[in-house]
Short mmCIF file of C-alpha atoms in Angstrom, two decimals:
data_model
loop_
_atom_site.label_atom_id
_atom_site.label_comp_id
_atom_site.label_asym_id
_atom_site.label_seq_id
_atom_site.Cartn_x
_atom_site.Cartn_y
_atom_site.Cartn_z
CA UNK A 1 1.14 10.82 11.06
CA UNK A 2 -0.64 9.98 8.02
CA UNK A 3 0.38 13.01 6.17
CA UNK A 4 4.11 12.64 7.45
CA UNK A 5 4.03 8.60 5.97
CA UNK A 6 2.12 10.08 2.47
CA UNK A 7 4.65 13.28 2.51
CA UNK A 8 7.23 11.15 2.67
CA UNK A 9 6.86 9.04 -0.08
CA UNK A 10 5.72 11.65 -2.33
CA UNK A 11 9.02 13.35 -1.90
CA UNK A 12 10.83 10.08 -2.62
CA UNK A 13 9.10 9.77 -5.66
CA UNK A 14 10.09 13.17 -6.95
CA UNK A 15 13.41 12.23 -6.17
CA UNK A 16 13.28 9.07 -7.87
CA UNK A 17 11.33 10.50 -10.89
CA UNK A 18 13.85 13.45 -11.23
CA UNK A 19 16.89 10.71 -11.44
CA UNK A 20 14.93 8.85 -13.91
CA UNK A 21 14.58 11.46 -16.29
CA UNK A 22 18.43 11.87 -16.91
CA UNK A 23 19.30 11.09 -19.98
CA UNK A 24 21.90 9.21 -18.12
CA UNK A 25 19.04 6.99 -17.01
CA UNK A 26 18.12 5.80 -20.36
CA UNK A 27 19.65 3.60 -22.53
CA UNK A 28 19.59 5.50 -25.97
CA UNK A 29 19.86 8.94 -26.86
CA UNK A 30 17.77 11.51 -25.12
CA UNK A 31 16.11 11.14 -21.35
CA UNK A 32 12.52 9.05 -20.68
CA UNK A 33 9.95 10.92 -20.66
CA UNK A 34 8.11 12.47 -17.69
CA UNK A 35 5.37 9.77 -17.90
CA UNK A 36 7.86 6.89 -18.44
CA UNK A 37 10.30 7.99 -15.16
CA UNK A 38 7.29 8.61 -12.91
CA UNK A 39 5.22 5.24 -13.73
CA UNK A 40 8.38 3.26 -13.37
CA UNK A 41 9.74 5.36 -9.85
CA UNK A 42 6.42 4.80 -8.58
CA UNK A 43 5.92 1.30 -9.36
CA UNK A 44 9.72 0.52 -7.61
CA UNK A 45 9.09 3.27 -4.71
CA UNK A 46 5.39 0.74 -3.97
CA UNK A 47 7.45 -2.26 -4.91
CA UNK A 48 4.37 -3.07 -7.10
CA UNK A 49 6.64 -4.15 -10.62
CA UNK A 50 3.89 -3.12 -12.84
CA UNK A 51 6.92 -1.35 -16.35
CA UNK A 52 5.81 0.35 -19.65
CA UNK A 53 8.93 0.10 -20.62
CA UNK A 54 11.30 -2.94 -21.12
CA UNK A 55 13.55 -2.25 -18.02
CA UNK A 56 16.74 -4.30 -18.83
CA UNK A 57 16.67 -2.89 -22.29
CA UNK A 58 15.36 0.52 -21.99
CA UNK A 59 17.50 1.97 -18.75
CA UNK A 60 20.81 1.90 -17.99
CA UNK A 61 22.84 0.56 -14.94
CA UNK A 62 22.54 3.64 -13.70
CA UNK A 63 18.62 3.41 -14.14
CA UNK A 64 18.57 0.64 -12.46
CA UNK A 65 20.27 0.94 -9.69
CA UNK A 66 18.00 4.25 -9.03
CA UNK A 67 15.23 1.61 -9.18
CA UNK A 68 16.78 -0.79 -7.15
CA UNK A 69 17.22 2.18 -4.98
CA UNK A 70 13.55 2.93 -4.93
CA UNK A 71 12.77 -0.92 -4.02
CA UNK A 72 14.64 -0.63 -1.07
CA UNK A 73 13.23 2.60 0.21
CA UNK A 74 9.97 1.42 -0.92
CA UNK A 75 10.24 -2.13 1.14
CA UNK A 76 11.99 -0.96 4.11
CA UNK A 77 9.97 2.36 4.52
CA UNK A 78 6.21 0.52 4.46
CA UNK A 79 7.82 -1.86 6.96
CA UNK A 80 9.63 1.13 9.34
CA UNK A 81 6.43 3.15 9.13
CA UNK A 82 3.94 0.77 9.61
CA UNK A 83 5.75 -0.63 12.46
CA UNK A 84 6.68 3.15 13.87
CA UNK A 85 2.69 3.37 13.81
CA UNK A 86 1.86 0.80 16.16
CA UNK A 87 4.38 2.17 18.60
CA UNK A 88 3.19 6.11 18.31
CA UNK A 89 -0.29 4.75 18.76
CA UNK A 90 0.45 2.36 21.77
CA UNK A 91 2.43 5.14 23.29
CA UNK A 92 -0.83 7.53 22.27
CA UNK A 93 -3.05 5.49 24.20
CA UNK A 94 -1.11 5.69 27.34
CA UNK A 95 0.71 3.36 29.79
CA UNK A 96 -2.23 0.81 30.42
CA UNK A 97 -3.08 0.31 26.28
CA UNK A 98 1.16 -0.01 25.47
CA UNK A 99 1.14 -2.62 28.27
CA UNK A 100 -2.06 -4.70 26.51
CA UNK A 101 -0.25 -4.15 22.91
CA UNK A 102 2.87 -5.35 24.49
CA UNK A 103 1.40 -8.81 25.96
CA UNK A 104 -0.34 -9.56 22.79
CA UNK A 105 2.71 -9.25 20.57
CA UNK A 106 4.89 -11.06 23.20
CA UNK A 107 7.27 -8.33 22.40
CA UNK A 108 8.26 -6.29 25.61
CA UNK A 109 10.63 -4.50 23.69
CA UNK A 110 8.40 -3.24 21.68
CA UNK A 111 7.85 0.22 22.14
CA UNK A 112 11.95 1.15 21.23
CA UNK A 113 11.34 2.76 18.20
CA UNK A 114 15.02 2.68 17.53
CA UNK A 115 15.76 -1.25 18.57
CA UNK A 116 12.99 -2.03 15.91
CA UNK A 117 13.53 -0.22 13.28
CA UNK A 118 17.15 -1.56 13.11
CA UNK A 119 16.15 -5.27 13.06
CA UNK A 120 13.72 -4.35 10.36
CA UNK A 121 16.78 -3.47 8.45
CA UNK A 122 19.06 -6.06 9.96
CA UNK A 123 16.38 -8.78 9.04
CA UNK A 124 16.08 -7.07 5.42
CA UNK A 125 19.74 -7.17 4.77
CA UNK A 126 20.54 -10.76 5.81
CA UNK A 127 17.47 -12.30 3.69
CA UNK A 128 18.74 -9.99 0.65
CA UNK A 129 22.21 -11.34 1.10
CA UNK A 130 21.60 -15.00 1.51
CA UNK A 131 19.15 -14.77 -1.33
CA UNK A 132 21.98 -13.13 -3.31
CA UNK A 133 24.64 -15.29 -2.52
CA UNK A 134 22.70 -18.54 -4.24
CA UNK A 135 21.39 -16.82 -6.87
CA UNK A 136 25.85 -15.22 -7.52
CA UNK A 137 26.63 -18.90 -7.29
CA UNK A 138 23.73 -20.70 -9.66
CA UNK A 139 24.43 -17.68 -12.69
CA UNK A 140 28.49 -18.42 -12.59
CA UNK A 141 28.61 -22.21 -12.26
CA UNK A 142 25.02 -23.15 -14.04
CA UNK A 143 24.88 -20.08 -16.80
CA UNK A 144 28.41 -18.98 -17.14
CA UNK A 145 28.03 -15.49 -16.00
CA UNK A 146 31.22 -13.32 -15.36
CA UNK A 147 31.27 -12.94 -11.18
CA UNK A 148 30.37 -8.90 -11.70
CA UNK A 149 27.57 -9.92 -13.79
CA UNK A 150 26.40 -12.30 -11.50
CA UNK A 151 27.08 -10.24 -8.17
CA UNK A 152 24.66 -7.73 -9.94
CA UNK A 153 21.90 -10.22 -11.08
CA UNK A 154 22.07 -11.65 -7.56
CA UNK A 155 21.80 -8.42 -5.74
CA UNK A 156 19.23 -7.03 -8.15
CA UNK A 157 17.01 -9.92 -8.36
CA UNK A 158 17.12 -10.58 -4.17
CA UNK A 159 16.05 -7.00 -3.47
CA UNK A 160 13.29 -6.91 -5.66
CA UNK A 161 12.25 -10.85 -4.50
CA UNK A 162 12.49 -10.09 -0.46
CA UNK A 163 10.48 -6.45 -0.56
CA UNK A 164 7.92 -8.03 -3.05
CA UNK A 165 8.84 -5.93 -6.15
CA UNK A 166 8.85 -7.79 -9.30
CA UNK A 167 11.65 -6.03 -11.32
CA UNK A 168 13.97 -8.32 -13.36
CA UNK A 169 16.83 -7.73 -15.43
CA UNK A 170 15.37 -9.97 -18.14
CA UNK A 171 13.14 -8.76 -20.63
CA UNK A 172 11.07 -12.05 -20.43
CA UNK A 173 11.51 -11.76 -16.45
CA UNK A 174 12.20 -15.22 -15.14
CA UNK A 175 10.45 -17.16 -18.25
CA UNK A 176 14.11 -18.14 -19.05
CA UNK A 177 14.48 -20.24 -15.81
CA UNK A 178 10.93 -21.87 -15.59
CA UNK A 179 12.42 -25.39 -15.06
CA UNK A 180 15.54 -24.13 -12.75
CA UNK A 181 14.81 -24.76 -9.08
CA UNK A 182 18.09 -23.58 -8.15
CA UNK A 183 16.74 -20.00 -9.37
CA UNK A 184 13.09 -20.19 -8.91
CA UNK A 185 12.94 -21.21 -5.31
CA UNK A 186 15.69 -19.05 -3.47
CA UNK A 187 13.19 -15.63 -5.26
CA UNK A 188 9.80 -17.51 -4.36
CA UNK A 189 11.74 -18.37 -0.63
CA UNK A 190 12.48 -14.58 -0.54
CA UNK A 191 9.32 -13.39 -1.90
CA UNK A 192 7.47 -15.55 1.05
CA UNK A 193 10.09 -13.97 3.56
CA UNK A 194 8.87 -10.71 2.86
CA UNK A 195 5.24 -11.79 2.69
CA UNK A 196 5.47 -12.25 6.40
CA UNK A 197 5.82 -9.48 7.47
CA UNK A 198 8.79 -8.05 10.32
CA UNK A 199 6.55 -8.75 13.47
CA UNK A 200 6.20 -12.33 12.75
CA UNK A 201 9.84 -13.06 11.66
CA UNK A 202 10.78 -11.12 14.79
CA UNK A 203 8.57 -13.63 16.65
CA UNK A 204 9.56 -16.65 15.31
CA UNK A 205 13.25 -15.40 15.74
CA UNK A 206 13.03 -15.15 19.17
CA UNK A 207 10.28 -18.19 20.25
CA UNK A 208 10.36 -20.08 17.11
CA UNK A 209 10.42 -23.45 19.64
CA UNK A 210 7.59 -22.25 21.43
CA UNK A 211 4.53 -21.68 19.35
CA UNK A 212 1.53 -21.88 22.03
CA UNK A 213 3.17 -18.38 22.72
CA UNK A 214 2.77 -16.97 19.68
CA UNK A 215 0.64 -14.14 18.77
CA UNK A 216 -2.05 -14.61 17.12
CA UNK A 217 -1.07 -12.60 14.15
CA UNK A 218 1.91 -14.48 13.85
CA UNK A 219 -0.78 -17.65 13.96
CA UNK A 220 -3.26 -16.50 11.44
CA UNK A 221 -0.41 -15.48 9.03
CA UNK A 222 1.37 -19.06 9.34
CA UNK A 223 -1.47 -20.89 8.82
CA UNK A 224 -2.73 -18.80 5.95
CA UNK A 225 0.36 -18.84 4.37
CA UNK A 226 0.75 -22.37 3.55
CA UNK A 227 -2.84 -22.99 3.16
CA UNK A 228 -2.91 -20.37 0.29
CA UNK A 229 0.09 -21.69 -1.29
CA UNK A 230 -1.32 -25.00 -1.68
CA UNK A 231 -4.45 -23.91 -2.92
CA UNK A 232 -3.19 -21.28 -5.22
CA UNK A 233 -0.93 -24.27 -6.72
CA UNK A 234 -3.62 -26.32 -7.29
CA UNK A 235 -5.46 -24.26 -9.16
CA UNK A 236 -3.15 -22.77 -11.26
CA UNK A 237 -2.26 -26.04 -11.82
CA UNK A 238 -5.40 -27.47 -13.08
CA UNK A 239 -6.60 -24.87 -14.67
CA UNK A 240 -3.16 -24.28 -16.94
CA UNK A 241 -1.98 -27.77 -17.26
CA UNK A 242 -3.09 -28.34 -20.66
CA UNK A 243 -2.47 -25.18 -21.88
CA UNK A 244 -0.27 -25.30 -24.77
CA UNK A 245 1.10 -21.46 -24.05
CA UNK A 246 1.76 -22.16 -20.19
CA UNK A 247 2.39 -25.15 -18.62
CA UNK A 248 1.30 -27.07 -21.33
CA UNK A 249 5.15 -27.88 -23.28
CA UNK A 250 6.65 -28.27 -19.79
CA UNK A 251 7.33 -31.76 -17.99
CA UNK A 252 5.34 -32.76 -14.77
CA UNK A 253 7.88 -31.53 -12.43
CA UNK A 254 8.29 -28.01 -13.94
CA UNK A 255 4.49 -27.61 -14.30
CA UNK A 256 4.47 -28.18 -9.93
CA UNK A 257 7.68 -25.88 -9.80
CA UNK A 258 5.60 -23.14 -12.62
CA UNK A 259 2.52 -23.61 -10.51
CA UNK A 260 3.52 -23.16 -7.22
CA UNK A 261 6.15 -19.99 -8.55
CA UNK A 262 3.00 -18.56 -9.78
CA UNK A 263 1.07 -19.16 -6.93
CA UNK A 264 3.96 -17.74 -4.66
CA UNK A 265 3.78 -14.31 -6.93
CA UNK A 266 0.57 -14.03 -6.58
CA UNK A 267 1.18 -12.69 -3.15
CA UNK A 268 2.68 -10.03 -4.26
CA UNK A 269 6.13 -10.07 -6.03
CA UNK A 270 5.38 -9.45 -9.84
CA UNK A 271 8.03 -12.07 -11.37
CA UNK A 272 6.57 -14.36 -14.20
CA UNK A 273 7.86 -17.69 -14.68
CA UNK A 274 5.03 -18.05 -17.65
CA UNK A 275 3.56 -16.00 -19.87
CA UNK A 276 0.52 -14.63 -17.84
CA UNK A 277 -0.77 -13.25 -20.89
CA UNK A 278 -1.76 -16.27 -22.76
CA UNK A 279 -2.88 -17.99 -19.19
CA UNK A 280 -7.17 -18.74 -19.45
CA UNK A 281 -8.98 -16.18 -18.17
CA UNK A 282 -10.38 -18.24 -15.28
CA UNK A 283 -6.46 -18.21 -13.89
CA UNK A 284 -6.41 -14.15 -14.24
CA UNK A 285 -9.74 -14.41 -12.16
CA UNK A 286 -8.23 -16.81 -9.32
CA UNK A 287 -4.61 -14.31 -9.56
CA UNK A 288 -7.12 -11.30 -9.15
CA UNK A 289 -8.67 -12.67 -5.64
CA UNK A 290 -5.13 -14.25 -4.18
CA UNK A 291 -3.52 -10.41 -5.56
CA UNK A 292 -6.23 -8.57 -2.90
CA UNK A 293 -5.68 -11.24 -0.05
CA UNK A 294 -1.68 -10.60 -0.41
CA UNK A 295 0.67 -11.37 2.27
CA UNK A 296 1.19 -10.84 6.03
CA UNK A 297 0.92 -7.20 7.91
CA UNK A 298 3.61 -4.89 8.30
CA UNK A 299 5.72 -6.43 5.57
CA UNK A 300 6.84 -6.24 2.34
CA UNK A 301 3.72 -7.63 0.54
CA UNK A 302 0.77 -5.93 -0.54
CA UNK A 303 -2.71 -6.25 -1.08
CA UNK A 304 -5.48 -6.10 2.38
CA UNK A 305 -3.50 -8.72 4.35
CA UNK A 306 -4.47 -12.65 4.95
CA UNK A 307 -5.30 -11.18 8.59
CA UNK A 308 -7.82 -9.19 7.21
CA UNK A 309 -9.56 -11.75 5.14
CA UNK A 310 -9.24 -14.24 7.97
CA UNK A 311 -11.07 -12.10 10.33
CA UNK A 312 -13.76 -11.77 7.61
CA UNK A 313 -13.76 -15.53 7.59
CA UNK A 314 -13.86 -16.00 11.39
CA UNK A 315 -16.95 -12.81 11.14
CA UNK A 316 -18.68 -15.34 8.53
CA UNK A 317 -18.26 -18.85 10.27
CA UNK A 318 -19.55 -17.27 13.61
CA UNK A 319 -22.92 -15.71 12.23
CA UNK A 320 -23.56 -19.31 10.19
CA UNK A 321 -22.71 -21.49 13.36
CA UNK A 322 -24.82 -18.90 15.42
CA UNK A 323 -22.77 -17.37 17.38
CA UNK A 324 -22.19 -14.07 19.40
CA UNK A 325 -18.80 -13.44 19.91
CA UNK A 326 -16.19 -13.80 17.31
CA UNK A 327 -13.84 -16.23 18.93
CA UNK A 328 -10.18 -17.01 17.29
CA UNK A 329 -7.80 -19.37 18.93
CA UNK A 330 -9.06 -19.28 22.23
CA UNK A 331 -9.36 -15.28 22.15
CA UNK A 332 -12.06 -13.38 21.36
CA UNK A 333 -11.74 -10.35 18.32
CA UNK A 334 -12.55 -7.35 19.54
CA UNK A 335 -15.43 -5.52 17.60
CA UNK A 336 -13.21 -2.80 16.52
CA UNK A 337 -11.59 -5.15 14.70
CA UNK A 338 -14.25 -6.17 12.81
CA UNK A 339 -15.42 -3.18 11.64
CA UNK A 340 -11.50 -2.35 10.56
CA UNK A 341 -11.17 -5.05 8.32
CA UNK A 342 -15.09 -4.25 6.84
CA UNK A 343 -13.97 -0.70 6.22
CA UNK A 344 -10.46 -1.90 4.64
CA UNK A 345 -12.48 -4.21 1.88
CA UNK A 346 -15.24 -1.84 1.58
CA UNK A 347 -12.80 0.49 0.55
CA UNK A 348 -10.28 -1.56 -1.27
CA UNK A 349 -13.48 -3.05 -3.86
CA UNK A 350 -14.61 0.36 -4.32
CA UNK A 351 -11.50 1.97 -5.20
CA UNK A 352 -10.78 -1.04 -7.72
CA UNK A 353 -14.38 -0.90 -9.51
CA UNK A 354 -14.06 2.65 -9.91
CA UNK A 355 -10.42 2.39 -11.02
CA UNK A 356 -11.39 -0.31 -13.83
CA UNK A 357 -14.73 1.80 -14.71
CA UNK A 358 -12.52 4.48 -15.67
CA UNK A 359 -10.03 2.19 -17.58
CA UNK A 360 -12.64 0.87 -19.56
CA UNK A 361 -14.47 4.23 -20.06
CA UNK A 362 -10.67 4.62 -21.78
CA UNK A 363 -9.80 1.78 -23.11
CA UNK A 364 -13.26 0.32 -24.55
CA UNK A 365 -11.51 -2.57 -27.23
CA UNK A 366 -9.41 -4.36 -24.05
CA UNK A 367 -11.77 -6.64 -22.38
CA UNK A 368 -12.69 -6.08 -18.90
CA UNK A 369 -10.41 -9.19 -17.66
CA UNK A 370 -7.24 -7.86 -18.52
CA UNK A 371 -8.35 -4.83 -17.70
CA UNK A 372 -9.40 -5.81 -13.61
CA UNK A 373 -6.60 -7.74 -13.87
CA UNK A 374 -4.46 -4.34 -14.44
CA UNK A 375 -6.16 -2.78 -11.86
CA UNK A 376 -6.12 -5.20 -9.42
CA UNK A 377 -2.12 -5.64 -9.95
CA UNK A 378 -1.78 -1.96 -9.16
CA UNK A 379 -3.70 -1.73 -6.66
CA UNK A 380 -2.60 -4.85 -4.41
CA UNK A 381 1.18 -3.73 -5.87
CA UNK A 382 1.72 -6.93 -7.75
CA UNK A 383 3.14 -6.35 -10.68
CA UNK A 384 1.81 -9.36 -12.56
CA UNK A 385 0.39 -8.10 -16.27
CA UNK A 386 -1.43 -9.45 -19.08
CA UNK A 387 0.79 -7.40 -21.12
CA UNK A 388 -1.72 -4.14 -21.62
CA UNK A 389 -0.52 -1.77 -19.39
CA UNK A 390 2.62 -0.96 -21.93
CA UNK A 391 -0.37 -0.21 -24.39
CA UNK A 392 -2.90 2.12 -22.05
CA UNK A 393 -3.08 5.81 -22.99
CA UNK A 394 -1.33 8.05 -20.60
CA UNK A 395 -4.58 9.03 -18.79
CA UNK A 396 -5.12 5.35 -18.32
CA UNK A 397 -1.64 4.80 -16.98
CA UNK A 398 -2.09 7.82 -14.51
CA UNK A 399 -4.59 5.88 -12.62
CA UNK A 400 -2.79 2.93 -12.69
CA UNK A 401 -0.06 5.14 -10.83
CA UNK A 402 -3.13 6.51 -8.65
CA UNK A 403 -4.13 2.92 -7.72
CA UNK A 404 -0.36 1.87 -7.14
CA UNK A 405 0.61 5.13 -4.49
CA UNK A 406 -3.22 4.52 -2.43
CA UNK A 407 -2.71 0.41 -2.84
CA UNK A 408 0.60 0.49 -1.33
CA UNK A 409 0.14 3.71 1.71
CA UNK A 410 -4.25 3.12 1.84
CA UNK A 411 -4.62 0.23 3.69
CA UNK A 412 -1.72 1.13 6.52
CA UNK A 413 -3.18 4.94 7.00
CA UNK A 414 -6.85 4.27 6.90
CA UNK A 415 -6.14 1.36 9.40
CA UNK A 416 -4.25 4.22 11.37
CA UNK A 417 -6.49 6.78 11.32
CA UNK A 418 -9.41 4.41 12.40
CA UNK A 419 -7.29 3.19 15.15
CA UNK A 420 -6.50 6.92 16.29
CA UNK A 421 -9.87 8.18 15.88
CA UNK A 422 -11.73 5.81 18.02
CA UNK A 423 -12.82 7.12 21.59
CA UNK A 424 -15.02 5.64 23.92
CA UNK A 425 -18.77 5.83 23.53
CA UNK A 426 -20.73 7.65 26.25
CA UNK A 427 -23.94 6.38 25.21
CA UNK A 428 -26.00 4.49 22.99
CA UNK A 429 -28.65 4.67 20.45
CA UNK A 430 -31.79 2.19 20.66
CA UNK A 431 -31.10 -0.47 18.28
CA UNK A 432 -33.49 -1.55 15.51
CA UNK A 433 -32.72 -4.38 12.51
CA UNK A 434 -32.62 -4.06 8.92
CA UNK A 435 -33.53 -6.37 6.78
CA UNK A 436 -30.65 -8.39 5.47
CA UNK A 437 -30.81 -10.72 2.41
#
């Protein structure tokens, strides 16, 4: 299944590349080149928003609408396969496992492939529409647009906010409407949406008055949510207040609305209300660890998942309070789980240090901040830039487009082929302790 998911998106991204290459793509005389189509189809196909080009300026409608193209695909394909996972994996496991994965996601209607996938897109469609519709309405009555102008910058802008992208049709991307809540918060309200993830907007659609029933994915990712929200606002908010380049010139409410937008982006959409380059380095640090956190599972947000950094938390607070079972909301985490979300971080760190070795192996004048910061973007498919990667040589921008394809498909098919690999032990080893610490 893994190579089916991977196959798949590697032929979309041919197909996306090939379309970008036209020179009816470009704006201009002549086609991109081969480097230019393939960074930009891959960075729409993982909804990541990382450009090294200017897209309103560089590509023509007909560019983007390929890209908008590739943000749908992109969005609704992580979503259809990750969810079309759990159900060939329940239904590998046989009749008494699909029963157990049935009960935990209060979902007995789980296992219809078909029912699923088409409230994936349902849910998708109506978000991206309502989305659109306020953002059609604020650019006629507050910015004068023409209505096919607007139509288009409403469409554009609520398919790249719900599946986490980060495109914008503005060459400062939403620097422009900084102070405009009627803008800013429909995209961050979208961009959370996504962040979800399908099974827990399918669960609050149906028992949204009933939470001691929910699931306690759907638990871990509401409480997370918020909680990182806050905190991310905060921060950014302290830390940037002052700053002269940031939030510095704006008044008190637009440096909440900046902060929190920020914050919101962080998790993992790509659109800039500020300039991110000229933020202090200690923000770029603080974006870098809520980029890898991310959103909610088997959604439109990347990075490793709050789930999988709360279970790391839960692992943590029950070895310091001394205790033996791992014990979350009055259930206890099963040790397979554990050692998932281990291998997912193990993985994830090691795949960013090496990626940001080799950048600055290529790039030694960029500092390594901007550069981890790069990497990090890519690999949690962000989109948020210090402004470098238009600058990186084309070896550097290749693994940028490395880190963007494993970011966006790594998590999801190592977390599969763990799951599918695991097979009951029919003995055990004598133990003995290392030392730890």
């Amino acid at each position: 299944m893994a190579q089916i998911i991977i196959g798949a998106f590697a032929a979309a991204l041919l197909i996306g590349t090939a379309l970008l290459v036209l020179p009816i793509a470009r704006a201009g005389e002549g086609g991109a080149s081969f480097l230019q189509a393939l960074f930009t189809a891959t960075s729409a196909l993982c909804v990541t928003g990382l450009v090294v080009v200017d897209t309103p300026t560089f590509w023509t409608p007909f560019g983007h609408a390929v890209i908008l193209g590739l943000i749908q695909i992109g969005g609704f394909g992580v979503m259809s396969f990750t969810t079309m996972l759990g159900v060939l994996l329940a239904r590998k496991f046989g009749l008494a496992s699909r029963v157990l994965a049935s009960a935990e996601t209060k979902n007995n209607g789980y296992g219809d492939m078909r029912r699923v996938l088409l409230r994936i897109l349902a849910t998708s469609l109506v978000i991206e529409a309502a989305v659109a519709v306020l953002l059609f309405v604020r650019f006629v009555t507050g910015y004068g647009y023409p209505p096919g102008q607007a139509l288009w910058h409403g469409v554009f802008h609520a398919v790249s906010a719900f599946n986490n992208a980060g495109f914008a049709l503005y060459s400062l991307s939403l620097m422009d409407f900084v102070g405009d809540p009627w803008i800013i918060l429909p995209i961050a309200a979208a961009v959370i949406l996504g962040g979800l993830g399908f099974p827990v907007l399918y669960e609050l659609r149906r028992q949204w008055r009933l939470p001691r029933k929910w699931s306690m994915n759907t638990r871990i990712v509401l409480l997370a949510t918020p909680v990182l929200l806050a905190l991310g606002t905060v921060f950014l908010c302290a830390v940037e207040w002052a700053n002269p380049n940031t939030l510095g010139p704006l008044g008190t409410g637009q440096k909440l609305l900046a902060g929190f937008f920020q914050s919101t982006i962080a998790r993992t959409a790509g659109f800039n209300s500020v300039d991110v380059a000229a933020m202090n380095p200690v923000s770029w640090l603080g974006l870098d660890l809520l980029m890898l956190i991310g959103g909610g599972p088997a959604g439109t947000a990347g990075g490793l998942k709050v789930t999988t950094f709360a279970v790391l938390g839960f692992i943590a607070y029950t070895e310091i309070s001394g205790g033996t079972a791992v014990n979350v909301m009055g259930k206890r985490l099963s040790r397979a789980v554990h050692r998932q979300a281990i291998t997912l971080v193990v993985l994830a760190v090691g795949a960013i240090i090496t990626a940001t070795m080799l950048l600055m192996l290529l790039h030694q004048d960029i500092g390594l901040d901007r550069l981890l910061f790069e990497a990090v973007s890519a690999f949690a498919t962000v989109g948020l830039s210090t402004g470098i990667t238009p600058t990186l040589s084309a070896p550097a921008q290749y693994v940028l487009i490395a880190l963007m394809f494993l970011g966006r498909l790594g998590p999801t098919t190592v977390a599969t082929a763990i799951a599918a690999r695991s097979r009951p032990v029919l003995y055990e080893l004598p133990k003995e302790r290392p030392l730890i610490g």
